[in-house]
Tab-separated table of C-alpha atoms in Angstrom:
chain	number	residue	atom	x	y	z
A	1181	UNK	CA	-314.809	-182.764	-45.353
A	1182	UNK	CA	-315.888	-186.444	-45.796
A	1183	UNK	CA	-318.192	-187.706	-43.081
A	1184	UNK	CA	-315.858	-190.478	-41.915
A	1185	UNK	CA	-313.025	-187.963	-41.555
A	1186	UNK	CA	-314.826	-185.711	-39.093
A	1187	UNK	CA	-313.603	-187.740	-36.131
A	1188	UNK	CA	-310.486	-189.270	-37.666
A	1189	UNK	CA	-308.166	-190.133	-34.772
A	1190	UNK	CA	-305.088	-189.883	-36.979
A	1191	UNK	CA	-305.794	-186.229	-37.695
A	1192	UNK	CA	-304.546	-184.445	-34.558
A	1193	UNK	CA	-303.809	-181.053	-36.055
A	1194	UNK	CA	-305.868	-180.750	-39.216
A	1195	UNK	CA	-309.383	-179.623	-40.018
A	1196	UNK	CA	-311.069	-182.629	-38.379
A	1197	UNK	CA	-309.225	-182.081	-35.096
A	1198	UNK	CA	-310.036	-178.373	-35.102
A	1199	UNK	CA	-313.696	-179.125	-35.674
A	1200	UNK	CA	-313.735	-181.749	-32.888
A	1201	UNK	CA	-312.267	-179.258	-30.410
A	1202	UNK	CA	-314.763	-176.592	-31.428
A	1203	UNK	CA	-317.631	-179.046	-31.191
A	1204	UNK	CA	-316.557	-180.272	-27.762
A	1205	UNK	CA	-316.512	-176.706	-26.440
A	1206	UNK	CA	-320.006	-176.141	-27.848
A	1207	UNK	CA	-321.334	-179.328	-26.264
A	1208	UNK	CA	-319.957	-178.348	-22.868
A	1209	UNK	CA	-321.604	-174.932	-23.190
A	1210	UNK	CA	-324.931	-176.470	-24.147
A	1211	UNK	CA	-324.849	-179.069	-21.402
A	1212	UNK	CA	-324.048	-176.481	-18.738
A	1213	UNK	CA	-326.854	-174.225	-19.919
A	1214	UNK	CA	-329.339	-177.099	-19.758
A	1215	UNK	CA	-327.980	-178.070	-16.354
A	1216	UNK	CA	-328.338	-174.567	-14.963
A	1217	UNK	CA	-331.936	-174.261	-16.158
A	1218	UNK	CA	-333.595	-177.631	-15.442
A	1219	UNK	CA	-337.285	-178.239	-16.071
A	1220	UNK	CA	-339.408	-181.208	-15.047
A	1221	UNK	CA	-341.926	-183.468	-16.751
A	1222	UNK	CA	-343.857	-181.663	-19.515
A	1223	UNK	CA	-342.916	-178.195	-18.252
A	1224	UNK	CA	-339.892	-177.953	-20.533
A	1225	UNK	CA	-340.725	-174.783	-22.463
A	1226	UNK	CA	-337.327	-173.104	-22.101
A	1227	UNK	CA	-335.427	-176.310	-22.803
A	1228	UNK	CA	-337.522	-177.156	-25.861
A	1229	UNK	CA	-337.144	-173.645	-27.254
A	1230	UNK	CA	-333.358	-173.823	-26.838
A	1231	UNK	CA	-333.185	-177.230	-28.536
A	1232	UNK	CA	-335.380	-176.064	-31.418
A	1233	UNK	CA	-333.240	-172.960	-31.931
A	1234	UNK	CA	-330.067	-175.057	-32.151
A	1235	UNK	CA	-331.596	-177.493	-34.633
A	1236	UNK	CA	-332.799	-174.611	-36.804
A	1237	UNK	CA	-329.334	-173.073	-36.640
A	1238	UNK	CA	-327.911	-176.335	-38.015
A	1239	UNK	CA	-330.303	-176.078	-40.970
A	1240	UNK	CA	-332.685	-178.869	-39.993
A	1241	UNK	CA	-336.438	-178.892	-40.463
A	1242	UNK	CA	-337.842	-178.304	-36.975
A	1243	UNK	CA	-341.198	-179.366	-35.615
A	1244	UNK	CA	-342.178	-177.884	-32.272
A	1245	UNK	CA	-345.014	-178.815	-29.942
A	1246	UNK	CA	-344.963	-182.524	-30.817
A	1247	UNK	CA	-347.286	-184.663	-28.725
A	1248	UNK	CA	-350.878	-185.867	-28.810
A	1249	UNK	CA	-351.851	-184.712	-25.321
A	1250	UNK	CA	-349.238	-182.262	-23.986
A	1251	UNK	CA	-347.355	-181.171	-27.119
A	1252	UNK	CA	-343.929	-180.344	-25.701
A	1253	UNK	CA	-341.637	-182.474	-27.868
A	1254	UNK	CA	-339.211	-181.223	-30.512
A	1255	UNK	CA	-338.173	-183.076	-33.682
A	1256	UNK	CA	-335.453	-182.079	-36.113
A	1257	UNK	CA	-335.392	-183.731	-39.531
A	1258	UNK	CA	-332.326	-184.017	-41.750
A	1259	UNK	CA	-332.898	-185.290	-45.275
A	1260	UNK	CA	-329.941	-186.804	-47.088
A	1261	UNK	CA	-329.138	-186.259	-50.734
A	1262	UNK	CA	-330.238	-189.778	-51.697
A	1263	UNK	CA	-333.141	-192.033	-50.691
A	1264	UNK	CA	-332.681	-194.573	-47.937
A	1265	UNK	CA	-333.768	-195.560	-44.457
A	1266	UNK	CA	-335.312	-193.260	-41.892
A	1267	UNK	CA	-333.369	-193.444	-38.647
A	1268	UNK	CA	-334.506	-191.824	-35.411
A	1269	UNK	CA	-332.187	-190.763	-32.586
A	1270	UNK	CA	-333.755	-189.755	-29.278
A	1271	UNK	CA	-332.756	-187.713	-26.219
A	1272	UNK	CA	-334.794	-186.842	-23.120
A	1273	UNK	CA	-335.211	-183.261	-21.865
A	1274	UNK	CA	-336.721	-183.431	-18.372
A	1275	UNK	CA	-334.976	-183.001	-15.032
A	1276	UNK	CA	-335.933	-184.260	-11.562
A	1277	UNK	CA	-337.439	-182.647	-8.441
A	1278	UNK	CA	-334.149	-182.999	-6.538
A	1279	UNK	CA	-332.227	-180.211	-4.777
A	1280	UNK	CA	-328.712	-180.113	-6.209
A	1281	UNK	CA	-325.768	-180.358	-3.804
A	1282	UNK	CA	-322.954	-179.965	-6.343
A	1283	UNK	CA	-320.819	-176.853	-5.900
A	1284	UNK	CA	-320.165	-175.943	-9.534
A	1285	UNK	CA	-320.538	-172.623	-11.377
A	1286	UNK	CA	-323.347	-174.028	-13.512
A	1287	UNK	CA	-325.323	-175.639	-10.688
A	1288	UNK	CA	-329.096	-175.533	-10.947
A	1289	UNK	CA	-330.590	-172.062	-10.691
A	1290	UNK	CA	-333.985	-173.585	-9.866
A	1291	UNK	CA	-334.242	-174.585	-6.236
A	1292	UNK	CA	-335.386	-178.162	-5.799
A	1293	UNK	CA	-334.868	-179.176	-9.436
A	1294	UNK	CA	-331.753	-180.604	-11.082
A	1295	UNK	CA	-330.529	-182.740	-13.943
A	1296	UNK	CA	-329.641	-185.748	-11.793
A	1297	UNK	CA	-330.045	-188.352	-14.532
A	1298	UNK	CA	-327.838	-187.015	-17.316
A	1299	UNK	CA	-330.571	-185.736	-19.604
A	1300	UNK	CA	-328.655	-182.460	-19.947
A	1301	UNK	CA	-325.781	-184.491	-21.389
A	1302	UNK	CA	-328.090	-186.532	-23.604
A	1303	UNK	CA	-329.448	-183.363	-25.234
A	1304	UNK	CA	-325.992	-181.915	-25.798
A	1305	UNK	CA	-324.740	-185.169	-27.341
A	1306	UNK	CA	-327.672	-185.450	-29.725
A	1307	UNK	CA	-327.363	-181.816	-30.756
A	1308	UNK	CA	-323.694	-182.482	-31.460
A	1309	UNK	CA	-324.635	-185.374	-33.726
A	1310	UNK	CA	-327.183	-183.161	-35.495
A	1311	UNK	CA	-324.513	-180.568	-36.186
A	1312	UNK	CA	-322.059	-183.156	-37.487
A	1313	UNK	CA	-324.534	-184.892	-39.762
A	1314	UNK	CA	-325.966	-181.608	-41.044
A	1315	UNK	CA	-322.522	-180.723	-42.398
A	1316	UNK	CA	-322.503	-183.912	-44.471
A	1317	UNK	CA	-326.043	-184.215	-45.762
A	1318	UNK	CA	-324.777	-184.668	-49.323
A	1319	UNK	CA	-323.210	-187.965	-48.256
A	1320	UNK	CA	-326.310	-189.282	-46.506
A	1321	UNK	CA	-328.786	-191.653	-48.091
A	1322	UNK	CA	-332.014	-191.466	-46.181
A	1323	UNK	CA	-333.464	-189.347	-43.409
A	1324	UNK	CA	-332.373	-188.794	-39.815
A	1325	UNK	CA	-334.856	-187.647	-37.180
A	1326	UNK	CA	-333.595	-186.107	-33.948
A	1327	UNK	CA	-336.304	-186.476	-31.288
A	1328	UNK	CA	-336.155	-184.536	-28.021
A	1329	UNK	CA	-338.681	-185.884	-25.565
A	1330	UNK	CA	-340.190	-184.455	-22.358
A	1331	UNK	CA	-341.380	-186.459	-19.338
A	1332	UNK	CA	-339.182	-189.528	-19.482
A	1333	UNK	CA	-338.996	-189.543	-15.694
A	1334	UNK	CA	-342.725	-189.732	-15.094
A	1335	UNK	CA	-346.227	-189.305	-16.460
A	1336	UNK	CA	-349.317	-187.172	-16.022
A	1337	UNK	CA	-352.990	-188.195	-16.159
A	1338	UNK	CA	-355.239	-187.540	-19.147
A	1339	UNK	CA	-359.025	-187.549	-19.413
A	1340	UNK	CA	-359.415	-191.340	-19.300
A	1341	UNK	CA	-357.359	-191.524	-16.092
A	1342	UNK	CA	-354.299	-193.212	-17.615
A	1343	UNK	CA	-350.861	-191.734	-17.062
A	1344	UNK	CA	-348.968	-190.532	-20.138
A	1345	UNK	CA	-345.193	-190.203	-20.426
A	1346	UNK	CA	-343.381	-188.091	-22.986
A	1347	UNK	CA	-342.570	-191.122	-25.103
A	1348	UNK	CA	-346.184	-192.192	-25.377
A	1349	UNK	CA	-347.265	-188.599	-26.034
A	1350	UNK	CA	-344.923	-188.231	-29.009
A	1351	UNK	CA	-345.421	-191.728	-30.400
A	1352	UNK	CA	-349.200	-191.345	-30.426
A	1353	UNK	CA	-348.688	-188.111	-32.372
A	1354	UNK	CA	-347.006	-190.145	-35.149
A	1355	UNK	CA	-343.335	-189.741	-34.236
A	1356	UNK	CA	-342.403	-193.241	-35.403
A	1357	UNK	CA	-344.456	-193.283	-38.588
A	1358	UNK	CA	-342.137	-194.335	-41.409
A	1359	UNK	CA	-339.134	-194.862	-39.100
A	1360	UNK	CA	-337.026	-197.943	-39.909
A	1361	UNK	CA	-334.633	-197.963	-36.938
A	1362	UNK	CA	-334.304	-196.002	-33.701
A	1363	UNK	CA	-331.454	-195.561	-31.227
A	1364	UNK	CA	-330.882	-193.900	-27.882
A	1365	UNK	CA	-328.239	-193.884	-25.174
A	1366	UNK	CA	-327.993	-193.175	-21.460
A	1367	UNK	CA	-325.041	-192.128	-19.331
A	1368	UNK	CA	-324.347	-194.961	-16.909
A	1369	UNK	CA	-322.132	-194.572	-13.818
A	1370	UNK	CA	-322.003	-198.349	-13.317
A	1371	UNK	CA	-319.736	-198.583	-16.380
A	1372	UNK	CA	-316.320	-196.876	-16.532
A	1373	UNK	CA	-315.792	-193.723	-18.552
A	1374	UNK	CA	-314.720	-194.476	-22.101
A	1375	UNK	CA	-316.821	-197.620	-22.474
A	1376	UNK	CA	-320.207	-198.461	-23.918
A	1377	UNK	CA	-322.476	-201.395	-23.142
A	1378	UNK	CA	-325.240	-202.926	-25.270
A	1379	UNK	CA	-327.666	-205.759	-24.513
A	1380	UNK	CA	-328.665	-208.084	-27.338
A	1381	UNK	CA	-332.183	-208.497	-25.919
A	1382	UNK	CA	-333.663	-207.323	-22.591
A	1383	UNK	CA	-331.899	-204.245	-21.250
A	1384	UNK	CA	-334.304	-202.661	-18.733
A	1385	UNK	CA	-337.446	-203.616	-16.873
A	1386	UNK	CA	-341.052	-202.642	-17.403
A	1387	UNK	CA	-341.361	-199.902	-14.792
A	1388	UNK	CA	-345.011	-199.269	-13.924
A	1389	UNK	CA	-345.963	-196.169	-11.925
A	1390	UNK	CA	-349.106	-196.255	-9.810
A	1391	UNK	CA	-351.200	-193.927	-7.650
A	1392	UNK	CA	-353.831	-195.326	-5.302
A	1393	UNK	CA	-356.247	-192.912	-3.607
A	1394	UNK	CA	-358.468	-193.884	-0.667
A	1395	UNK	CA	-361.579	-191.981	0.371
A	1396	UNK	CA	-362.982	-192.145	3.889
A	1397	UNK	CA	-364.909	-189.924	6.294
A	1398	UNK	CA	-363.196	-187.357	8.478
A	1399	UNK	CA	-363.728	-187.454	12.215
A	1400	UNK	CA	-362.386	-186.592	15.655
A	1401	UNK	CA	-360.048	-188.921	17.490
A	1402	UNK	CA	-362.541	-189.092	20.359
A	1403	UNK	CA	-365.211	-190.646	18.081
A	1404	UNK	CA	-363.435	-192.979	15.672
A	1405	UNK	CA	-366.596	-195.052	15.230
A	1406	UNK	CA	-368.173	-192.122	13.369
A	1407	UNK	CA	-365.292	-191.846	10.883
A	1408	UNK	CA	-363.724	-193.942	8.126
A	1409	UNK	CA	-359.933	-193.807	8.412
A	1410	UNK	CA	-358.263	-193.334	5.024
A	1411	UNK	CA	-354.807	-193.374	6.607
A	1412	UNK	CA	-355.378	-196.879	7.963
A	1413	UNK	CA	-356.556	-197.991	4.531
A	1414	UNK	CA	-353.285	-196.798	3.007
A	1415	UNK	CA	-351.208	-198.436	5.736
A	1416	UNK	CA	-352.941	-201.785	5.287
A	1417	UNK	CA	-352.592	-201.526	1.499
A	1418	UNK	CA	-348.823	-200.976	1.771
A	1419	UNK	CA	-348.468	-204.081	3.933
A	1420	UNK	CA	-350.711	-206.279	1.811
A	1421	UNK	CA	-348.972	-205.405	-1.452
A	1422	UNK	CA	-345.680	-206.560	0.029
A	1423	UNK	CA	-347.429	-209.848	0.839
A	1424	UNK	CA	-348.678	-210.056	-2.764
A	1425	UNK	CA	-345.164	-209.670	-4.137
A	1426	UNK	CA	-343.843	-212.341	-1.778
A	1427	UNK	CA	-346.626	-214.880	-2.277
A	1428	UNK	CA	-348.216	-214.381	-5.704
A	1429	UNK	CA	-345.213	-213.730	-7.979
A	1430	UNK	CA	-342.897	-216.519	-9.131
A	1431	UNK	CA	-339.790	-216.168	-6.913
A	1432	UNK	CA	-337.594	-217.078	-9.883
A	1433	UNK	CA	-338.892	-214.088	-11.847
A	1434	UNK	CA	-337.232	-210.693	-11.237
A	1435	UNK	CA	-339.849	-208.432	-9.653
A	1436	UNK	CA	-339.763	-205.572	-7.178
A	1437	UNK	CA	-342.468	-203.214	-5.880
A	1438	UNK	CA	-341.622	-200.134	-3.815
A	1439	UNK	CA	-343.580	-197.193	-2.449
A	1440	UNK	CA	-342.463	-193.617	-2.920
A	1441	UNK	CA	-344.964	-191.341	-1.156
A	1442	UNK	CA	-347.834	-191.560	1.321
A	1443	UNK	CA	-350.025	-188.528	1.942
A	1444	UNK	CA	-352.831	-188.463	4.503
A	1445	UNK	CA	-354.379	-186.131	7.038
A	1446	UNK	CA	-353.934	-182.490	7.947
A	1447	UNK	CA	-353.796	-182.366	11.769
A	1448	UNK	CA	-352.647	-184.751	14.491
A	1449	UNK	CA	-356.000	-185.181	16.261
A	1450	UNK	CA	-358.322	-185.735	13.286
A	1451	UNK	CA	-358.963	-188.923	11.336
A	1452	UNK	CA	-357.844	-188.574	7.722
A	1453	UNK	CA	-360.642	-188.236	5.181
A	1454	UNK	CA	-358.406	-189.142	2.237
A	1455	UNK	CA	-355.002	-190.624	1.512
A	1456	UNK	CA	-352.820	-191.355	-1.497
A	1457	UNK	CA	-350.029	-193.858	-1.992
A	1458	UNK	CA	-347.649	-193.787	-4.974
A	1459	UNK	CA	-344.950	-196.151	-6.088
A	1460	UNK	CA	-343.617	-198.327	-8.868
A	1461	UNK	CA	-343.095	-201.969	-9.686
A	1462	UNK	CA	-340.548	-203.424	-12.054
A	1463	UNK	CA	-340.761	-206.720	-13.933
A	1464	UNK	CA	-339.958	-207.998	-17.429
A	1465	UNK	CA	-342.958	-210.009	-18.596
A	1466	UNK	CA	-346.092	-208.224	-19.841
A	1467	UNK	CA	-348.287	-210.850	-18.179
A	1468	UNK	CA	-346.724	-210.033	-14.812
A	1469	UNK	CA	-347.229	-206.296	-15.375
A	1470	UNK	CA	-350.961	-206.933	-15.742
A	1471	UNK	CA	-351.111	-209.418	-12.866
A	1472	UNK	CA	-349.645	-206.931	-10.405
A	1473	UNK	CA	-351.878	-204.148	-11.734
A	1474	UNK	CA	-354.915	-206.316	-11.124
A	1475	UNK	CA	-353.666	-207.185	-7.634
A	1476	UNK	CA	-353.276	-203.507	-6.774
A	1477	UNK	CA	-356.813	-202.749	-7.914
A	1478	UNK	CA	-358.299	-205.759	-6.101
A	1479	UNK	CA	-356.470	-205.178	-2.826
A	1480	UNK	CA	-357.205	-201.448	-2.798
A	1481	UNK	CA	-360.899	-202.030	-3.482
A	1482	UNK	CA	-361.199	-204.809	-0.891
A	1483	UNK	CA	-359.422	-202.805	1.805
A	1484	UNK	CA	-361.479	-199.684	1.134
A	1485	UNK	CA	-364.679	-201.724	1.171
A	1486	UNK	CA	-363.811	-203.386	4.468
A	1487	UNK	CA	-363.498	-199.933	6.066
A	1488	UNK	CA	-366.611	-198.566	4.367
A	1489	UNK	CA	-364.664	-196.273	2.071
A	1490	UNK	CA	-363.658	-196.114	-1.572
A	1491	UNK	CA	-360.542	-196.340	-3.706
A	1492	UNK	CA	-359.256	-195.349	-7.134
A	1493	UNK	CA	-356.085	-196.623	-8.844
A	1494	UNK	CA	-354.254	-195.014	-11.764
A	1495	UNK	CA	-351.351	-196.483	-13.686
A	1496	UNK	CA	-348.675	-195.736	-16.210
A	1497	UNK	CA	-348.114	-199.296	-17.323
A	1498	UNK	CA	-344.494	-200.101	-18.038
A	1499	UNK	CA	-342.943	-201.841	-21.016
A	1500	UNK	CA	-339.704	-203.788	-20.796
A	1501	UNK	CA	-336.904	-202.350	-22.916
A	1502	UNK	CA	-335.876	-205.099	-25.317
A	1503	UNK	CA	-333.331	-204.380	-28.024
A	1504	UNK	CA	-333.847	-205.744	-31.501
A	1505	UNK	CA	-331.029	-208.227	-32.155
A	1506	UNK	CA	-330.085	-206.750	-35.543
A	1507	UNK	CA	-330.134	-203.191	-34.226
A	1508	UNK	CA	-328.090	-204.265	-31.199
A	1509	UNK	CA	-325.431	-205.623	-33.567
A	1510	UNK	CA	-325.362	-202.244	-35.336
A	1511	UNK	CA	-325.035	-200.462	-31.977
A	1512	UNK	CA	-322.161	-202.753	-30.998
A	1513	UNK	CA	-320.443	-202.028	-34.311
A	1514	UNK	CA	-320.928	-198.306	-33.658
A	1515	UNK	CA	-319.418	-198.693	-30.197
A	1516	UNK	CA	-316.381	-200.490	-31.571
A	1517	UNK	CA	-315.852	-197.739	-34.129
A	1518	UNK	CA	-315.847	-195.091	-31.393
A	1519	UNK	CA	-314.318	-196.857	-28.375
A	1520	UNK	CA	-312.609	-199.951	-29.757
A	1521	UNK	CA	-313.570	-203.598	-29.393
A	1522	UNK	CA	-312.184	-204.050	-25.866
A	1523	UNK	CA	-314.172	-201.128	-24.480
A	1524	UNK	CA	-317.429	-202.083	-26.184
A	1525	UNK	CA	-319.221	-204.453	-23.839
A	1526	UNK	CA	-321.973	-206.918	-24.632
A	1527	UNK	CA	-324.058	-206.804	-21.463
A	1528	UNK	CA	-325.918	-209.852	-20.182
A	1529	UNK	CA	-327.656	-208.760	-16.974
A	1530	UNK	CA	-330.527	-206.297	-17.526
A	1531	UNK	CA	-331.306	-203.441	-15.153
A	1532	UNK	CA	-334.483	-203.208	-13.078
A	1533	UNK	CA	-334.551	-199.488	-13.862
A	1534	UNK	CA	-337.142	-198.421	-16.410
A	1535	UNK	CA	-337.005	-196.311	-19.564
A	1536	UNK	CA	-339.862	-195.218	-21.784
A	1537	UNK	CA	-337.657	-195.679	-24.836
A	1538	UNK	CA	-339.109	-199.172	-24.415
A	1539	UNK	CA	-342.263	-197.792	-26.051
A	1540	UNK	CA	-340.236	-196.878	-29.139
A	1541	UNK	CA	-338.733	-200.366	-29.329
A	1542	UNK	CA	-342.121	-202.015	-28.978
A	1543	UNK	CA	-343.218	-200.289	-32.194
A	1544	UNK	CA	-339.964	-199.948	-34.167
A	1545	UNK	CA	-336.725	-202.004	-34.269
A	1546	UNK	CA	-333.899	-200.306	-32.447
A	1547	UNK	CA	-331.359	-200.423	-29.663
A	1548	UNK	CA	-330.491	-198.631	-26.435
A	1549	UNK	CA	-326.877	-198.225	-25.311
A	1550	UNK	CA	-325.331	-197.492	-21.917
A	1551	UNK	CA	-322.531	-194.922	-22.112
A	1552	UNK	CA	-320.037	-195.402	-19.296
A	1553	UNK	CA	-319.689	-192.345	-17.042
A	1554	UNK	CA	-318.131	-193.824	-13.913
A	1555	UNK	CA	-314.954	-192.181	-12.576
A	1556	UNK	CA	-313.566	-191.735	-9.044
A	1557	UNK	CA	-314.651	-188.090	-9.190
A	1558	UNK	CA	-318.123	-188.892	-10.600
A	1559	UNK	CA	-319.068	-191.816	-8.401
A	1560	UNK	CA	-322.623	-190.899	-7.410
A	1561	UNK	CA	-325.521	-192.913	-8.841
A	1562	UNK	CA	-328.305	-191.584	-11.023
A	1563	UNK	CA	-330.933	-189.512	-9.174
A	1564	UNK	CA	-328.433	-188.491	-6.484
A	1565	UNK	CA	-328.192	-184.779	-5.504
A	1566	UNK	CA	-324.440	-184.934	-6.213
A	1567	UNK	CA	-324.718	-186.740	-9.532
A	1568	UNK	CA	-322.441	-185.389	-12.237
A	1569	UNK	CA	-320.498	-186.411	-15.313
A	1570	UNK	CA	-317.018	-186.001	-16.734
A	1571	UNK	CA	-317.691	-183.680	-19.671
A	1572	UNK	CA	-315.106	-185.435	-21.811
A	1573	UNK	CA	-317.826	-187.974	-22.538
A	1574	UNK	CA	-319.991	-185.446	-24.389
A	1575	UNK	CA	-317.988	-185.658	-27.603
A	1576	UNK	CA	-317.912	-189.452	-27.371
A	1577	UNK	CA	-321.703	-189.496	-27.021
A	1578	UNK	CA	-322.083	-187.321	-30.107
A	1579	UNK	CA	-319.723	-189.626	-32.010
A	1580	UNK	CA	-321.719	-192.652	-30.949
A	1581	UNK	CA	-324.973	-191.162	-32.260
A	1582	UNK	CA	-323.246	-190.395	-35.569
A	1583	UNK	CA	-321.946	-193.956	-35.768
A	1584	UNK	CA	-325.440	-195.351	-35.094
A	1585	UNK	CA	-326.524	-193.600	-38.287
A	1586	UNK	CA	-323.455	-194.618	-40.282
A	1587	UNK	CA	-323.741	-198.289	-39.311
A	1588	UNK	CA	-327.455	-198.350	-40.120
A	1589	UNK	CA	-326.856	-196.757	-43.516
A	1590	UNK	CA	-323.870	-199.013	-44.225
A	1591	UNK	CA	-326.025	-202.059	-43.496
A	1592	UNK	CA	-328.277	-200.951	-46.303
A	1593	UNK	CA	-325.345	-200.647	-48.654
A	1594	UNK	CA	-325.662	-196.884	-48.985
A	1595	UNK	CA	-322.281	-195.970	-47.503
A	1596	UNK	CA	-318.841	-197.242	-48.261
A	1597	UNK	CA	-315.938	-197.864	-45.911
């Protein structure tokens, strides 16, 4: 079966239609299995093993344990019959520490963890594309890499104190060496089902995660002068960083800083010996990323010093997700081939959400697409305990990944049609 015929809309009863129906059923099965067994951050052993098994079953070369520090990524490689570009497609594997509230047969079997950001769908879609392209390797000119990444949602510290996400872990292990173009997509409830959106430049903000720890001296409430209150340090830091954002950042530049957790103390009548504040800030310019980082370090140190205590700040510095203009044009062409011109949207306003696919695009030309998932029945936002998708989009996502590859190869003059 020719590659372009696999998803031929005119063929409703023939071999292509039969294959599409079979593939859709497989993608639903895969997505539900991933959804039922979510894993967070770098602890994705079951998920990675399942992904690797599927890629091997499709006849791809499979590399397990990819990553410089944590080694939990999976990469499948498909080599075409002729030389050409190397194109990388990426999906994320990690879930979130959220207790699912959906009442579905495949709801999370792990209490307090769920796929609330669509990564279960992303994996199924990319596996679908791997299956499709593996059937047509004789028609391909070049190499396709299918990268499955852990820890997109966060990062963990390494020996030097910096925080490492799954994208950085795999890239520093050489994932992008020799790659000419890279693509990824994300389900997006802000766009209607059956649409795709692509930015020609900035798509998402540089989302920096931070942890600030304060160290004081424990004491009894009756003798506060003998203690150093780490809880007060944290409280003052929270207030002062809001002042920094209001007074030191250009008000015409998009920027937001928010706190996520504050931990301090163990009992109600003792002064806290230590405290920790975590949060994130989101901007677009690299200079502003560094300016806010420096402000966090300065304010934390000054506050701790004024109390007679100490502080330590750790960061996962963010990178803004900026599409390469040429790759964005290829992604738009892919969207039009799958959804039609009217339902392929060129987006202007970037999101203040963050994505570590930005690290890929900083090193290699590529593009990131937003796959519409919004319906009246699936109206909850990302990271909501009732988040879900309409599974009809799984086949469309697989098609879109395939078209990314076809458009990139066609640009190089290695495919016809």
